[in-house]
Every structure is written in C-alpha cells, then in structure tokens.
Coordinates of C-alpha atoms in Angstrom, one line a residue:
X1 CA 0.0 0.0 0.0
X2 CA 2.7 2.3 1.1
X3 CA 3.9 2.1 -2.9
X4 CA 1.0 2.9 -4.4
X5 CA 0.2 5.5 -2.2
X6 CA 4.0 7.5 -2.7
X7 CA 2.8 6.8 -6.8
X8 CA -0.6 8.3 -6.1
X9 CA 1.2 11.3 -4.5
X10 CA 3.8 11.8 -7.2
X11 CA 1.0 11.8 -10.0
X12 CA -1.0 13.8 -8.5
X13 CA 2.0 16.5 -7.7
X14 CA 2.5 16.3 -11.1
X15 CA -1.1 16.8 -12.2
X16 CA -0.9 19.8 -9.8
X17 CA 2.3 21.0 -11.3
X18 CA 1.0 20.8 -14.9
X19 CA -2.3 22.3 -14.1
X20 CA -0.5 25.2 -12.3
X21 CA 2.1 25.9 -16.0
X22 CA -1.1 25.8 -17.9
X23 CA -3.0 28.6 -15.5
X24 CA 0.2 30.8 -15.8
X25 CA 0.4 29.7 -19.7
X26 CA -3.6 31.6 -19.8
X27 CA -2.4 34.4 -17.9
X28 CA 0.2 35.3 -20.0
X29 CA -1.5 34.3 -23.1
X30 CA -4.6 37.1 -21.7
X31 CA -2.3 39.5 -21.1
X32 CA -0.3 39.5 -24.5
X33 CA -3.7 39.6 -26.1
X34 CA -5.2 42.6 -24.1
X35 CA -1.7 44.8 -24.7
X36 CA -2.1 43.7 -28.7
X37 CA -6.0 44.6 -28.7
X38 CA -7.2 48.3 -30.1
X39 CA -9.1 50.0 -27.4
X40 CA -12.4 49.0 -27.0
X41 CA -14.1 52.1 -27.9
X42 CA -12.3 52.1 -31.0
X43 CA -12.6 48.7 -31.7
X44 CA -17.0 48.8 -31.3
X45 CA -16.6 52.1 -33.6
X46 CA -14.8 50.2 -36.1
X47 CA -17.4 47.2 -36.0
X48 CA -19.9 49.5 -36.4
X49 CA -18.7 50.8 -39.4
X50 CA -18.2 47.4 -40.9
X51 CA -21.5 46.4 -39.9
X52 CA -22.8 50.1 -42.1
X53 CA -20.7 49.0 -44.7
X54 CA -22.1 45.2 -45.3
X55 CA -25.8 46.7 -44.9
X56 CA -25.6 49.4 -47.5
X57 CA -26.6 48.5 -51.4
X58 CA -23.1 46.9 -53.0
X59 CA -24.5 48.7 -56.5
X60 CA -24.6 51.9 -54.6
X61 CA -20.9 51.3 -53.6
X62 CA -19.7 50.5 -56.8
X63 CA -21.3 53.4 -58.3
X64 CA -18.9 55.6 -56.3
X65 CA -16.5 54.0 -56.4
X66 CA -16.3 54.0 -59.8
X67 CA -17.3 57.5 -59.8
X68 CA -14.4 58.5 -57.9
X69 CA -12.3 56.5 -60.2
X70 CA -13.1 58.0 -62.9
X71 CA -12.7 61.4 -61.4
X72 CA -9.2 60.3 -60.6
X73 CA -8.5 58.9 -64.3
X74 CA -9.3 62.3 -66.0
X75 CA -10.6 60.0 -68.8
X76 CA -10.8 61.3 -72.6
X77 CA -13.5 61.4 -74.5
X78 CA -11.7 58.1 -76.6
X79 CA -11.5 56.8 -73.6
X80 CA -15.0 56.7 -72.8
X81 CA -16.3 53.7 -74.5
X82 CA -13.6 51.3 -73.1
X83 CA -14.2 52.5 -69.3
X84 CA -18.0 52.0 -70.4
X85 CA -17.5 48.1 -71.1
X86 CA -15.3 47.7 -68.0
X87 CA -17.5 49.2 -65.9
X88 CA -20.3 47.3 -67.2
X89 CA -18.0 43.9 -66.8
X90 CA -17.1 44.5 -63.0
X91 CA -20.9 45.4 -62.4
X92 CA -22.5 43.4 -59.3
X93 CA -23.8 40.3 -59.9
X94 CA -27.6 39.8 -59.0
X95 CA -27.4 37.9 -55.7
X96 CA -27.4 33.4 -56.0
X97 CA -31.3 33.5 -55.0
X98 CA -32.2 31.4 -51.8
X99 CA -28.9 30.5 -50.0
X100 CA -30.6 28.4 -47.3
X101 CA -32.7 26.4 -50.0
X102 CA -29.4 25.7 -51.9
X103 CA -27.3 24.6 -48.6
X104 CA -30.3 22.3 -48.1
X105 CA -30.1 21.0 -51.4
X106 CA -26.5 20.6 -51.3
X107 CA -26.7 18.8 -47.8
X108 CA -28.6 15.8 -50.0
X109 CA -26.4 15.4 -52.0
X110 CA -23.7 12.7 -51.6
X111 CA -19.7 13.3 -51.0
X112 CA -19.4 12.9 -54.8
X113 CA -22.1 15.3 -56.1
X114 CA -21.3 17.9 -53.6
X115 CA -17.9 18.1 -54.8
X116 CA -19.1 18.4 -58.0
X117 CA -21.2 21.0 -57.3
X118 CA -18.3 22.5 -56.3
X119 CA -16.3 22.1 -59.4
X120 CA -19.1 23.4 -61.3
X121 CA -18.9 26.4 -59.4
X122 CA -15.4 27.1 -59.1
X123 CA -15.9 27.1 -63.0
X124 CA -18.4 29.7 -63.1
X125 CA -16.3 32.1 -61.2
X126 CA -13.1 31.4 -63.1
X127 CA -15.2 32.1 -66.5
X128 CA -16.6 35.4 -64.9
X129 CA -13.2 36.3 -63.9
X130 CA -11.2 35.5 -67.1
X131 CA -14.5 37.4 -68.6
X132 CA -13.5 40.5 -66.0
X133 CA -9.7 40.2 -66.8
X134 CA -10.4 40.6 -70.6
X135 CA -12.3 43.9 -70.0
X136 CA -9.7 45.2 -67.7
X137 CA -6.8 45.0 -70.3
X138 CA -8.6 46.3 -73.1
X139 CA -9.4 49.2 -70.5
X140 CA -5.9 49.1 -69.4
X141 CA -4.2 49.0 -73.0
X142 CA -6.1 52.6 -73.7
X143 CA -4.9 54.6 -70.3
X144 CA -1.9 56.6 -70.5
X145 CA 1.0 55.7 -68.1
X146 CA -0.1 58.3 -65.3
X147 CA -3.6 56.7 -65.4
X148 CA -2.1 54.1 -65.4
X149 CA -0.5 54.7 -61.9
X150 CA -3.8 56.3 -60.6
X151 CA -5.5 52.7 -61.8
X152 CA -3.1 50.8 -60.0
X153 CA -3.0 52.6 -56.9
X154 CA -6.9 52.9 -57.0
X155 CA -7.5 49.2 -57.2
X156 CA -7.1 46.0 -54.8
X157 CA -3.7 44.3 -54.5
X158 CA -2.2 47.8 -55.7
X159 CA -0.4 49.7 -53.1
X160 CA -2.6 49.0 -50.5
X161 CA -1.7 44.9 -50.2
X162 CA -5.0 43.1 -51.9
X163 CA -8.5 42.1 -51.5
X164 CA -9.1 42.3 -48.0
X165 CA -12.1 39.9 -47.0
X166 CA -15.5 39.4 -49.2
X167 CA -16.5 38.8 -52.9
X168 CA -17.1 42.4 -53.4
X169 CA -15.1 43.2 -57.1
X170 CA -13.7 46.4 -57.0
X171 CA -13.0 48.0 -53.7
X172 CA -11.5 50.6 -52.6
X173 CA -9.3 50.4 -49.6
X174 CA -8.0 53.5 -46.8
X175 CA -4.8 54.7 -47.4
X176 CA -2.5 53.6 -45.2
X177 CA -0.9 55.6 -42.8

C-alpha cells in the first residue's frame, strides 16, 4: 500500500504541477492579447462601421467608387467607351437566390455530387473572372502611363496589399498611414 500511495502522490503532484504551468500559460496568453488589442471604444466604432458597410446596397458602392475612379483617371472622350465596357464587366452580380434552399439541397447530395457541385462552381467564377480580366486589359491598354499609376494605386492588390475579406469586385481600400 505504502507504494501505491507514494505513486498516487507523485502523480497527483504532477497533475498539480501541470495544471499550475497551464493557469500561468492563460495568464500570459490574456495579457499578450489585451496589450495587442485596439481600445475597446475604437474597436465597437470600427465594428460599427463594418456592420454600415455590409448593410448598405453593394451597387450603390460600386457606383462611387467607380465615380471616384473616374474622377481620378481624368478619362478622354476616346477613352470613354472602353471605361464604359469595364464598368459594365465589374458590375455586381444579382445575388445566387435562396442560400438556405441551396445549402439544403447541397446537404442531400452525396460526398461525390457535392464536390461536383463545387467544381461546377469554381468554373463559373473562373469564366466570370477570365471574362473580367479581358475587360480590364482592353481598359488598361487605352490609359496613359499616369492613369495608369492612378489605376493601380486605385484598385485592390495595388499599393494597399489586396483584396481584404469578401466577394465584393472592385473595392476601394484607406490609405495607409
């Protein structure tokens, strides 16, 4: 008895011992993540503005945005008809339909079909997107080499690092710093 009572102790000194790192592990773990945090205030402002964002029309954003783009460009009157079939390219697609019916649907589908479903979709956007691309350099190959700079600076994964989050198109980003 007297063995398997020293064992008992020593496991359970270690149990102790390892539930005692992983506490201080937490607490240091809390602490790094409340000095890296924004302050609160500023963090429920920024939600909020995220949240204005999602709920407003994505047509309506588009629309200036693109107006403010081509304020930027200083487009000619040649240049006109090009921006005219980009714009119209890069326009917002009219929303899937019923998202719920067609997760339901997909969820009766086997392993198999669903990744076909997949496939097939995957398709669609790389056909919109080639379809996007095209417009963009024939709307490209017309802008001079300082619209070009205000195009590339204007648009995501210029200056400003890429697409950040979504399926939006075109958006435009802050300026850094």
């Amino acid at each position: 008895m007297n063995a398997s009572m020293t064992t008992l102790r020593k496991n359970l000194i270690i149990a102790m011992s390892i539930l005692a790192m992983g506490a201080a592990s937490l607490t240091v773990h809390a602490q790094e993540a409340a000095a890296s945090a924004p302050p609160a205030s500023s963090k429920m402002q920024h939600d909020g503005q995220r949240g204005q964002h999602r709920a407003s029309n994505p047509a309506e954003r588009m629309a200036k945005y693109q107006a403010r783009l081509h304020d930027k460009l200083k487009l000619t009157a040649a240049q006109e008809p090009a921006w005219a079939t980009f714009t119209a390219a890069n326009a917002p697609k009219k929303p899937m339909g019923d998202w719920k019916a067609k997760r339901e649907a997909m969820a009766k589908l086997s392993a198999p079909e669903r990744m076909e479903q997949w496939i097939a979709m995957s398709k669609e956007r790389i056909a919109g997107q080639e379809s996007r691309l095209a417009s963009l350099k024939t709307f490209y190959a017309v802008l001079s080499p300082e619209q070009k700079k205000v195009f590339d600076d204007s648009v995501p994964a210029g200056k400003h690092g890429g697409h950040r989050g979504g399926h939006h198109g075109m958006q435009e980003h802050p300026k850094a710093g």
